[in-house]
mmCIF file of C-alpha atoms in Angstrom:
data_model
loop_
_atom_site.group_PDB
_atom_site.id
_atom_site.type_symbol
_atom_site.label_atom_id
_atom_site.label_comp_id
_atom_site.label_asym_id
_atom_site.label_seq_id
_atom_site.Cartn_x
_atom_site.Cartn_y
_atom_site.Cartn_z
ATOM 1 C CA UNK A 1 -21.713 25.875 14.261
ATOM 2 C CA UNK A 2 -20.000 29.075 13.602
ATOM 3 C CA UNK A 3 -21.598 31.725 10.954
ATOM 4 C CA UNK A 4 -19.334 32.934 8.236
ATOM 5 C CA UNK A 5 -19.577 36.783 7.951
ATOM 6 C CA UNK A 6 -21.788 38.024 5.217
ATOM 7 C CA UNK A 7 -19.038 40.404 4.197
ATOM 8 C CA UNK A 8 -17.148 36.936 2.931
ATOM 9 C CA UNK A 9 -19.945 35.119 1.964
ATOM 10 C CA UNK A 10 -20.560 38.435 -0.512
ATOM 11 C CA UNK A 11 -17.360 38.915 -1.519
ATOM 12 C CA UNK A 12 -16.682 35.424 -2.039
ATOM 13 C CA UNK A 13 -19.201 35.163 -4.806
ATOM 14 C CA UNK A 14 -18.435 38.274 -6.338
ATOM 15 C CA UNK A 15 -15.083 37.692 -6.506
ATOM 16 C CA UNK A 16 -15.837 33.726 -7.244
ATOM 17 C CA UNK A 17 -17.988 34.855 -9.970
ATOM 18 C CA UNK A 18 -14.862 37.430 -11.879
ATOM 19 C CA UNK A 19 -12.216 34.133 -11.627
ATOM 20 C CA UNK A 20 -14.719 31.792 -13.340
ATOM 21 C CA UNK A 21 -15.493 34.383 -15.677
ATOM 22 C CA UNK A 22 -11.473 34.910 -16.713
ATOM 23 C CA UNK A 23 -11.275 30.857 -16.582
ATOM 24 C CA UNK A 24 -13.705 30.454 -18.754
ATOM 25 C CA UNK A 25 -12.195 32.850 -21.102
ATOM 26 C CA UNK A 26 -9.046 31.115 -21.469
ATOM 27 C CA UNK A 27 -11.402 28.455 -23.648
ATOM 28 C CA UNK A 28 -14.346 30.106 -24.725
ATOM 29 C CA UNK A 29 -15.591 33.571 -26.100
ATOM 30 C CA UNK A 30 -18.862 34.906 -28.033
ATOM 31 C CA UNK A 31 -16.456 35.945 -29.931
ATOM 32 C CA UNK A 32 -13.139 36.527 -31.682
ATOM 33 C CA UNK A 33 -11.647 39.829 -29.511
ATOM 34 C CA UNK A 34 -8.864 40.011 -32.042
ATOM 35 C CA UNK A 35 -10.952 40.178 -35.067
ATOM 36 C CA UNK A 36 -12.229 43.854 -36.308
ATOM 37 C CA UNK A 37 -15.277 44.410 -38.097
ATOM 38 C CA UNK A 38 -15.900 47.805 -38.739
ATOM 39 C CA UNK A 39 -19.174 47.772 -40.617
ATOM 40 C CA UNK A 40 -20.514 46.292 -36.986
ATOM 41 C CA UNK A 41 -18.703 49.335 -34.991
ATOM 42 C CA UNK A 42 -21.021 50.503 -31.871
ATOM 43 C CA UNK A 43 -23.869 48.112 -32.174
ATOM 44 C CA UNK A 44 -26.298 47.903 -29.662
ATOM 45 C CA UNK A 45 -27.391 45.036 -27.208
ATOM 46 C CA UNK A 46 -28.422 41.998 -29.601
ATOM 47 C CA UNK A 47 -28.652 38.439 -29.245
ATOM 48 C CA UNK A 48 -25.371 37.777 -31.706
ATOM 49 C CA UNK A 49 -23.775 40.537 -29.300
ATOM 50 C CA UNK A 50 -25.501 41.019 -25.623
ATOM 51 C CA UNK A 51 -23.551 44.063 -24.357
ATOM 52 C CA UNK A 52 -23.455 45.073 -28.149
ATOM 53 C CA UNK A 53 -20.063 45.927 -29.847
ATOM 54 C CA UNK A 54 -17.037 48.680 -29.562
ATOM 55 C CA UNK A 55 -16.071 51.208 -32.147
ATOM 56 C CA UNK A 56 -13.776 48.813 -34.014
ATOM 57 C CA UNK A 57 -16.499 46.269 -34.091
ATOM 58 C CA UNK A 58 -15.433 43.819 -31.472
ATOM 59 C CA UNK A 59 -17.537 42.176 -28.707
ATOM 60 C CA UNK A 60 -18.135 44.090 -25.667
ATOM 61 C CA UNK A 61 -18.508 40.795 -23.706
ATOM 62 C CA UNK A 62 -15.994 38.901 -24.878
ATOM 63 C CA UNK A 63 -13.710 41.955 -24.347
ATOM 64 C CA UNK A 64 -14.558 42.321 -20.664
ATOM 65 C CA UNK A 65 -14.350 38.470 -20.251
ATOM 66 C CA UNK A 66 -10.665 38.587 -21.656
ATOM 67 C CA UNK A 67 -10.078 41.355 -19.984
ATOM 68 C CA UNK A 68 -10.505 40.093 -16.619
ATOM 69 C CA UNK A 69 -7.972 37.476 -17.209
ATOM 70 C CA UNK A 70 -5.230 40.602 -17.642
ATOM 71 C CA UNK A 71 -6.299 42.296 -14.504
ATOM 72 C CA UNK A 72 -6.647 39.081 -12.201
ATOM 73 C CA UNK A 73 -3.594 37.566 -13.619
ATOM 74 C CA UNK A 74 -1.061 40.650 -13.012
ATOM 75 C CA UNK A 75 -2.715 41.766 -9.640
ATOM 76 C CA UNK A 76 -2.218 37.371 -8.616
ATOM 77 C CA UNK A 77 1.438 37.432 -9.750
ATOM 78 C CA UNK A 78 2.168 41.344 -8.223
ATOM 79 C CA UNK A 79 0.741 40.115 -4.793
ATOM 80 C CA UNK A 80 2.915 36.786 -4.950
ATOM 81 C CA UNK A 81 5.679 38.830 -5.448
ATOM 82 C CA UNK A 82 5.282 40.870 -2.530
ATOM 83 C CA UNK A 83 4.422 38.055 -0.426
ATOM 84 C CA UNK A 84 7.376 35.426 -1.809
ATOM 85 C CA UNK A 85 10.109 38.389 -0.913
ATOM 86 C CA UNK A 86 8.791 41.160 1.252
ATOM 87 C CA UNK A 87 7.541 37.811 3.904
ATOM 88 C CA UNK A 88 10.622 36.209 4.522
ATOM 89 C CA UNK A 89 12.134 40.060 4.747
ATOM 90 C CA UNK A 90 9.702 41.020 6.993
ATOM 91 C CA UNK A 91 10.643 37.620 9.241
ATOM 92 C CA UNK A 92 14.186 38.370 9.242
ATOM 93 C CA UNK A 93 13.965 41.951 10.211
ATOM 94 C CA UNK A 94 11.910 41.124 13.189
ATOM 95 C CA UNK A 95 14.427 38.115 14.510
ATOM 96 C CA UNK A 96 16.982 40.648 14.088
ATOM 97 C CA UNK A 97 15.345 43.400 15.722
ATOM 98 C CA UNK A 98 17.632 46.545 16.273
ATOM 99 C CA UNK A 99 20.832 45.001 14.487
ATOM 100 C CA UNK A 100 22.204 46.503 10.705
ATOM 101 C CA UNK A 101 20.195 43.769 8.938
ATOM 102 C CA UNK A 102 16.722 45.487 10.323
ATOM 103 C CA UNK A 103 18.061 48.551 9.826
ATOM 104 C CA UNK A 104 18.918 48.021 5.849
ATOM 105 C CA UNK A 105 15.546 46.056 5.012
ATOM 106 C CA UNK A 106 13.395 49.065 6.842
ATOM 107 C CA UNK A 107 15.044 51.712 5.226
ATOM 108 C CA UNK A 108 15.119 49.785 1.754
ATOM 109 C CA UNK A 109 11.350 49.474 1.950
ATOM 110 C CA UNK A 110 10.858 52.786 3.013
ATOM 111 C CA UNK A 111 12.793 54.305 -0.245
ATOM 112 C CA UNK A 112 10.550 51.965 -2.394
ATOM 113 C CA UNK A 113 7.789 53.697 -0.664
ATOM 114 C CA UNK A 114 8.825 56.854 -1.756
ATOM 115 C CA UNK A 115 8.154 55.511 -5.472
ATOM 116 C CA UNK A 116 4.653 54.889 -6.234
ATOM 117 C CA UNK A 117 3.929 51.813 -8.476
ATOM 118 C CA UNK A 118 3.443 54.470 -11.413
ATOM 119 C CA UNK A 119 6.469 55.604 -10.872
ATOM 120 C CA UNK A 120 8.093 52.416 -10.913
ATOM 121 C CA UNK A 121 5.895 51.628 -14.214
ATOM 122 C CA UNK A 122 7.427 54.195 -15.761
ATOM 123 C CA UNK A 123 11.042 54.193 -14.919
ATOM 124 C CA UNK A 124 11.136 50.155 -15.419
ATOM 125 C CA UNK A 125 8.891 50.970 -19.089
ATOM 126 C CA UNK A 126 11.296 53.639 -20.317
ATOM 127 C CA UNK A 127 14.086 51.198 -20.339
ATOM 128 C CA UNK A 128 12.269 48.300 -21.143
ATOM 129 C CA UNK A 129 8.641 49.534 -22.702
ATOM 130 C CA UNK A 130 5.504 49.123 -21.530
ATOM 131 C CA UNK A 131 3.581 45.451 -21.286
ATOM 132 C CA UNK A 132 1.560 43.766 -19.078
ATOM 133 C CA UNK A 133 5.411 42.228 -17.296
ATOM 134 C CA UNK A 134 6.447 45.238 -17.220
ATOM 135 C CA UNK A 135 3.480 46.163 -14.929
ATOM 136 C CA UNK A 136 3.483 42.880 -12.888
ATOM 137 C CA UNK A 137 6.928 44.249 -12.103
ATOM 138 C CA UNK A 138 6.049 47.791 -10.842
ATOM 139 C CA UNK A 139 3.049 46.083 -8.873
ATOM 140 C CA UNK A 140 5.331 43.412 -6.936
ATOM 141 C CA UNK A 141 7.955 45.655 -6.304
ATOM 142 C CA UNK A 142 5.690 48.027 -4.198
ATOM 143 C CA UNK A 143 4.283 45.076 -2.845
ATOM 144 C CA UNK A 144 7.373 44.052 -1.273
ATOM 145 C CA UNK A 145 7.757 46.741 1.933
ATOM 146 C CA UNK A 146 3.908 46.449 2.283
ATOM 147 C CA UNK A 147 4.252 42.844 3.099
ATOM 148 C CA UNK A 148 7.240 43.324 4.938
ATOM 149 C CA UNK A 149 6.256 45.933 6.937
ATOM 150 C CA UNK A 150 2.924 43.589 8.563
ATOM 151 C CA UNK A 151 5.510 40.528 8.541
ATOM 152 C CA UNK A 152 7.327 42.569 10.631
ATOM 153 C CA UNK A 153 4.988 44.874 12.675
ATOM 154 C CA UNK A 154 3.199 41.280 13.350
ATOM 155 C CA UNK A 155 6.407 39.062 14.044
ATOM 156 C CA UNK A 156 7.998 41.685 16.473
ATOM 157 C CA UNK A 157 5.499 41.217 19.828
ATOM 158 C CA UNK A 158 5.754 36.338 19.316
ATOM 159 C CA UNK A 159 9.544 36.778 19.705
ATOM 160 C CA UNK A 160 8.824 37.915 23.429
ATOM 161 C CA UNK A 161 6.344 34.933 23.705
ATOM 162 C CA UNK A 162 7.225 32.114 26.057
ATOM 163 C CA UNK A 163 6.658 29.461 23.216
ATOM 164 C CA UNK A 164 9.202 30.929 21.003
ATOM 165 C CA UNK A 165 11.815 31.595 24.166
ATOM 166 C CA UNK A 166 11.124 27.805 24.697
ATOM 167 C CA UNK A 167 12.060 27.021 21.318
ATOM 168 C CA UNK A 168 14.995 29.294 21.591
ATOM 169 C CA UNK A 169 16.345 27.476 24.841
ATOM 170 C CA UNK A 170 15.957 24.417 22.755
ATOM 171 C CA UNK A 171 18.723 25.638 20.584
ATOM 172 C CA UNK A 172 16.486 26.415 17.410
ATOM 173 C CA UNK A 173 17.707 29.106 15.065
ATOM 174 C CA UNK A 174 16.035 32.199 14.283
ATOM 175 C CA UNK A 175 14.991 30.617 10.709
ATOM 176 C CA UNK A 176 13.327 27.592 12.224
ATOM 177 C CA UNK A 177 11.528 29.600 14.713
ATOM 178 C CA UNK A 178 10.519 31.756 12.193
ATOM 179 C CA UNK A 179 9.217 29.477 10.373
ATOM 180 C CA UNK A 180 7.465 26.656 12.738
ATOM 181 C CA UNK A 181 6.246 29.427 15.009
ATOM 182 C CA UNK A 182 5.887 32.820 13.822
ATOM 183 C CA UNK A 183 4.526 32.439 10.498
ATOM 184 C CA UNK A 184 1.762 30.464 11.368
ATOM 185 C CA UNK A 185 0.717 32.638 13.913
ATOM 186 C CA UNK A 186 0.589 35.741 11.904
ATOM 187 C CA UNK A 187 -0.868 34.121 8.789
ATOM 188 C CA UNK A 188 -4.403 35.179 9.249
ATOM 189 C CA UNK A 189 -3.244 38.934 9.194
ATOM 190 C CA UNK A 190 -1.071 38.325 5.816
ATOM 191 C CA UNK A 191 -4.019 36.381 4.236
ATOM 192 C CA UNK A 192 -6.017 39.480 4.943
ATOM 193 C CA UNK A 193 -3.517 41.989 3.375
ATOM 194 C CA UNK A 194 -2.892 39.914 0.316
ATOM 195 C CA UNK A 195 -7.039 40.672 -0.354
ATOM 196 C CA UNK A 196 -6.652 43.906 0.198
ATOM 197 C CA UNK A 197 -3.388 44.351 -1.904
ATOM 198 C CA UNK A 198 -5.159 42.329 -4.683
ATOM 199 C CA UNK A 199 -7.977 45.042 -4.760
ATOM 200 C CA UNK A 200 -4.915 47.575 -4.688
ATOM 201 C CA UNK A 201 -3.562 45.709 -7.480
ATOM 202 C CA UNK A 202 -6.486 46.128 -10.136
ATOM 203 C CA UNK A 203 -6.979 49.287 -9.603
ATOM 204 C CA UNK A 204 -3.081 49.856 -10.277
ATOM 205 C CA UNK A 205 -3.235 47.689 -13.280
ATOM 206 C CA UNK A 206 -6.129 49.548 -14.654
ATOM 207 C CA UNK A 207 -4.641 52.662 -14.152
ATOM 208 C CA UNK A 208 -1.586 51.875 -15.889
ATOM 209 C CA UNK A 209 -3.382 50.327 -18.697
ATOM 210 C CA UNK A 210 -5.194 53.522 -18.878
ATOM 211 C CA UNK A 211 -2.350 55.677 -19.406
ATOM 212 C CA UNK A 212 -0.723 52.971 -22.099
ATOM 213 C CA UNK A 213 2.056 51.563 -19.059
ATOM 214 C CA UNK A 214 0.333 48.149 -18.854
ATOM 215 C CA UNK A 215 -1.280 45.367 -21.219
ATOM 216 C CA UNK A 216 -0.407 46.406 -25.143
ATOM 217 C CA UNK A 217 -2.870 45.679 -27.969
ATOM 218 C CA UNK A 218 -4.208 43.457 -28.979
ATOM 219 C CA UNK A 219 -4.232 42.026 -25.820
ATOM 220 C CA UNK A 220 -7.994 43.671 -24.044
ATOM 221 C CA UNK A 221 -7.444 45.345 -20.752
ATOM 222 C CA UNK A 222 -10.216 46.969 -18.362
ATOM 223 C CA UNK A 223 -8.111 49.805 -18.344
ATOM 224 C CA UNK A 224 -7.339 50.534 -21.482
ATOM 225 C CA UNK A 225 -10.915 50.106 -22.357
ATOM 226 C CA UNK A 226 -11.217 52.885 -20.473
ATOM 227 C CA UNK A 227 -8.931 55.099 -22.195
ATOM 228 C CA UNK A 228 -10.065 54.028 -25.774
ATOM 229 C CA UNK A 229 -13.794 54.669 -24.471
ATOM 230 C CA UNK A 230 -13.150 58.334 -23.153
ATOM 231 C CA UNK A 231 -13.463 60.190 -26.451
ATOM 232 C CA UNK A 232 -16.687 58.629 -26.818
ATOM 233 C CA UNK A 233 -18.063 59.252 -23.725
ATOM 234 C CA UNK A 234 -21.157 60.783 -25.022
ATOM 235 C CA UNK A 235 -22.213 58.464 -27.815
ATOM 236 C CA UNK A 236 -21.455 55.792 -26.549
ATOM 237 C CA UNK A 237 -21.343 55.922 -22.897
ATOM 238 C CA UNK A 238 -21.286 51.907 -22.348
ATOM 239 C CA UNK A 239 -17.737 51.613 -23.827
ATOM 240 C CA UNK A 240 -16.673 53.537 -20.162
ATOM 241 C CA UNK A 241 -19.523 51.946 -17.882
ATOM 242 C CA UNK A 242 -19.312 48.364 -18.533
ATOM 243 C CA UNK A 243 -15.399 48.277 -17.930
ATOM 244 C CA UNK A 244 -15.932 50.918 -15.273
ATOM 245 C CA UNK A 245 -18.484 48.673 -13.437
ATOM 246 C CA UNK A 246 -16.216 45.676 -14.070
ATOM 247 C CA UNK A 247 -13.479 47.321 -12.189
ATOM 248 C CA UNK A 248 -15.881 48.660 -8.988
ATOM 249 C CA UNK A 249 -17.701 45.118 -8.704
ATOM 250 C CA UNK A 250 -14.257 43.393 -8.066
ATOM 251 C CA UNK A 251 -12.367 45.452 -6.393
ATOM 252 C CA UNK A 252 -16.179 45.282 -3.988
ATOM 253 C CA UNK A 253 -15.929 42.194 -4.024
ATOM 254 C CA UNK A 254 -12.451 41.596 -2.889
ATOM 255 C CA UNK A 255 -12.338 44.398 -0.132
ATOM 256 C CA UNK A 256 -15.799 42.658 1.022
ATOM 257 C CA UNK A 257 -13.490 39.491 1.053
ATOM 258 C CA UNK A 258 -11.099 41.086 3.391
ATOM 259 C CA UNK A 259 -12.930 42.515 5.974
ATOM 260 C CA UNK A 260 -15.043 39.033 6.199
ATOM 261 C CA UNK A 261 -11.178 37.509 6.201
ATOM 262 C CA UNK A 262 -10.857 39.680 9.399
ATOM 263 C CA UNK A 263 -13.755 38.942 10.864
ATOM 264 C CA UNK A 264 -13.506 35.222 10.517
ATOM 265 C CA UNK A 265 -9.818 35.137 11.387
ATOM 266 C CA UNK A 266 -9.922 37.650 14.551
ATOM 267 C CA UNK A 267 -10.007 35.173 17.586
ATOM 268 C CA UNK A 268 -11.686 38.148 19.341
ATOM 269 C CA UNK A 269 -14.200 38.560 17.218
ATOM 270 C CA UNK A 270 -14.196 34.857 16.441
ATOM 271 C CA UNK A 271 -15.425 33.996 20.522
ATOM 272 C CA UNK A 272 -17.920 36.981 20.651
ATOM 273 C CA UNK A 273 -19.899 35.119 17.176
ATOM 274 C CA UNK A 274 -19.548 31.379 18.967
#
């Protein structure tokens, strides 16, 4: 029986570990993170609060725990984004190798390229203002060429394949083909990207939490737990760790993920573990 790379195994439970953590949330905190109690500002550790409390009183724990839902939940739906359109664009570039179409989707993702997704935050945010959609937005649209561009870098060498020739002889379009024979077959790679562009994606949520772009009070954010802990960096040095250590451990967890994604998925790698 074939091993499992440790890699996934550890990255699996880390990351394993975070999603529990943000679905058990959804029902269930210590406590109340919209509720401020001053007179308990910057508690320590204590059995009514274990990671002890913030300067406006509120649970450390149940912060990070909500917290974790924002960060998941906009890096999930920014990856899906970039898979559900840059995929399919990716595809169609490749069947179309060399003609207009190829040339417009390559050159379209290369001038999103050219604006980083805190760029995008902030033109989309100055028209709009900022919130956690308005991030999800920035995110998924500099997903899109990523996912595109390994669609298509990993499409282009099957359509010279004898298997997809055959099915092109056997009068199948360049939809169907793409779909029954070229997708499937390049899968594994876009299973690995979307874990590493999920990693990507809560560090870029955190960052534009951080600098007010992302998840708006009073809903917690990682990020802007960050930014609300940075004046107090001295006194209280656990308002920056714990959401700073929250942030490391997944973003571990889910590059660990990856490469053991790799790994396990590689055929080459895959016969020299049998």
């Amino acid at each position: 029986m074939r091993r499992l790379p440790t890699a996934l195994l550890i990255g699996g439970a880390i990351s394993a570990a975070f999603a529990l953590l943000a679905l058990v949330s959804l029902v269930w905190t210590p406590h109340d993170v919209a509720t401020l109690t001053i007179a308990n500002r910057l508690q320590p550790p204590s059995p009514a609060h274990p990671l002890g409390t913030d300067q406006f009183g509120r649970d450390l724990l149940s912060m990070l725990m909500v917290g974790s839902q924002t960060s998941i939940a906009v890096a999930v739906v920014a990856v899906g984004i970039g898979l559900i359109i840059g995929v399919p664009l990716g595809l169609a570039a490749a069947a179309r190798r060399g003609s207009l179409l190829d040339e417009v989707i390559m050159r379209g993702n290369d001038l999103i390229f050219a604006f980083p997704s805190l760029v995008i935050a902030i033109l989309i945010t100055a028209r709009y203002g900022p919130s956690a959609t308005n991030a999800i937005l920035a995110i998924g649209i500099f997903n899109i060429p990523v996912f595109a561009r390994v669609a298509r870098g990993s499409a282009l060498p099957l359509w010279t394949l004898d298997y997809v020739m055959a099915a092109r002889t056997a009068g199948k379009g360049a939809a169907r083909i793409s779909a029954e024979h070229i997708l499937p077959n390049i899968a594994n790679l876009l299973i690995v990207q979307a874990t590493i562009q999920f990693s990507l994606g809560i560090l870029a949520e955190a960052a534009l939490s951080y600098v007010g772009l992302g998840a708006q009070p009073p809903v917690p954010s990682w990020g802007r737990m960050l930014a609300e802990a940075q004046t107090m960096i001295y006194t209280a040095p656990m308002l920056a760790v714990l959401p700073g250590l929250a942030i490391v451990l997944l973003v571990l967890g889910l590059n660990l993920m990856g490469d053991g994604l790799r790994d396990a998925l590689d055929p080459r790698l895959r016969r020299g573990r049998v």
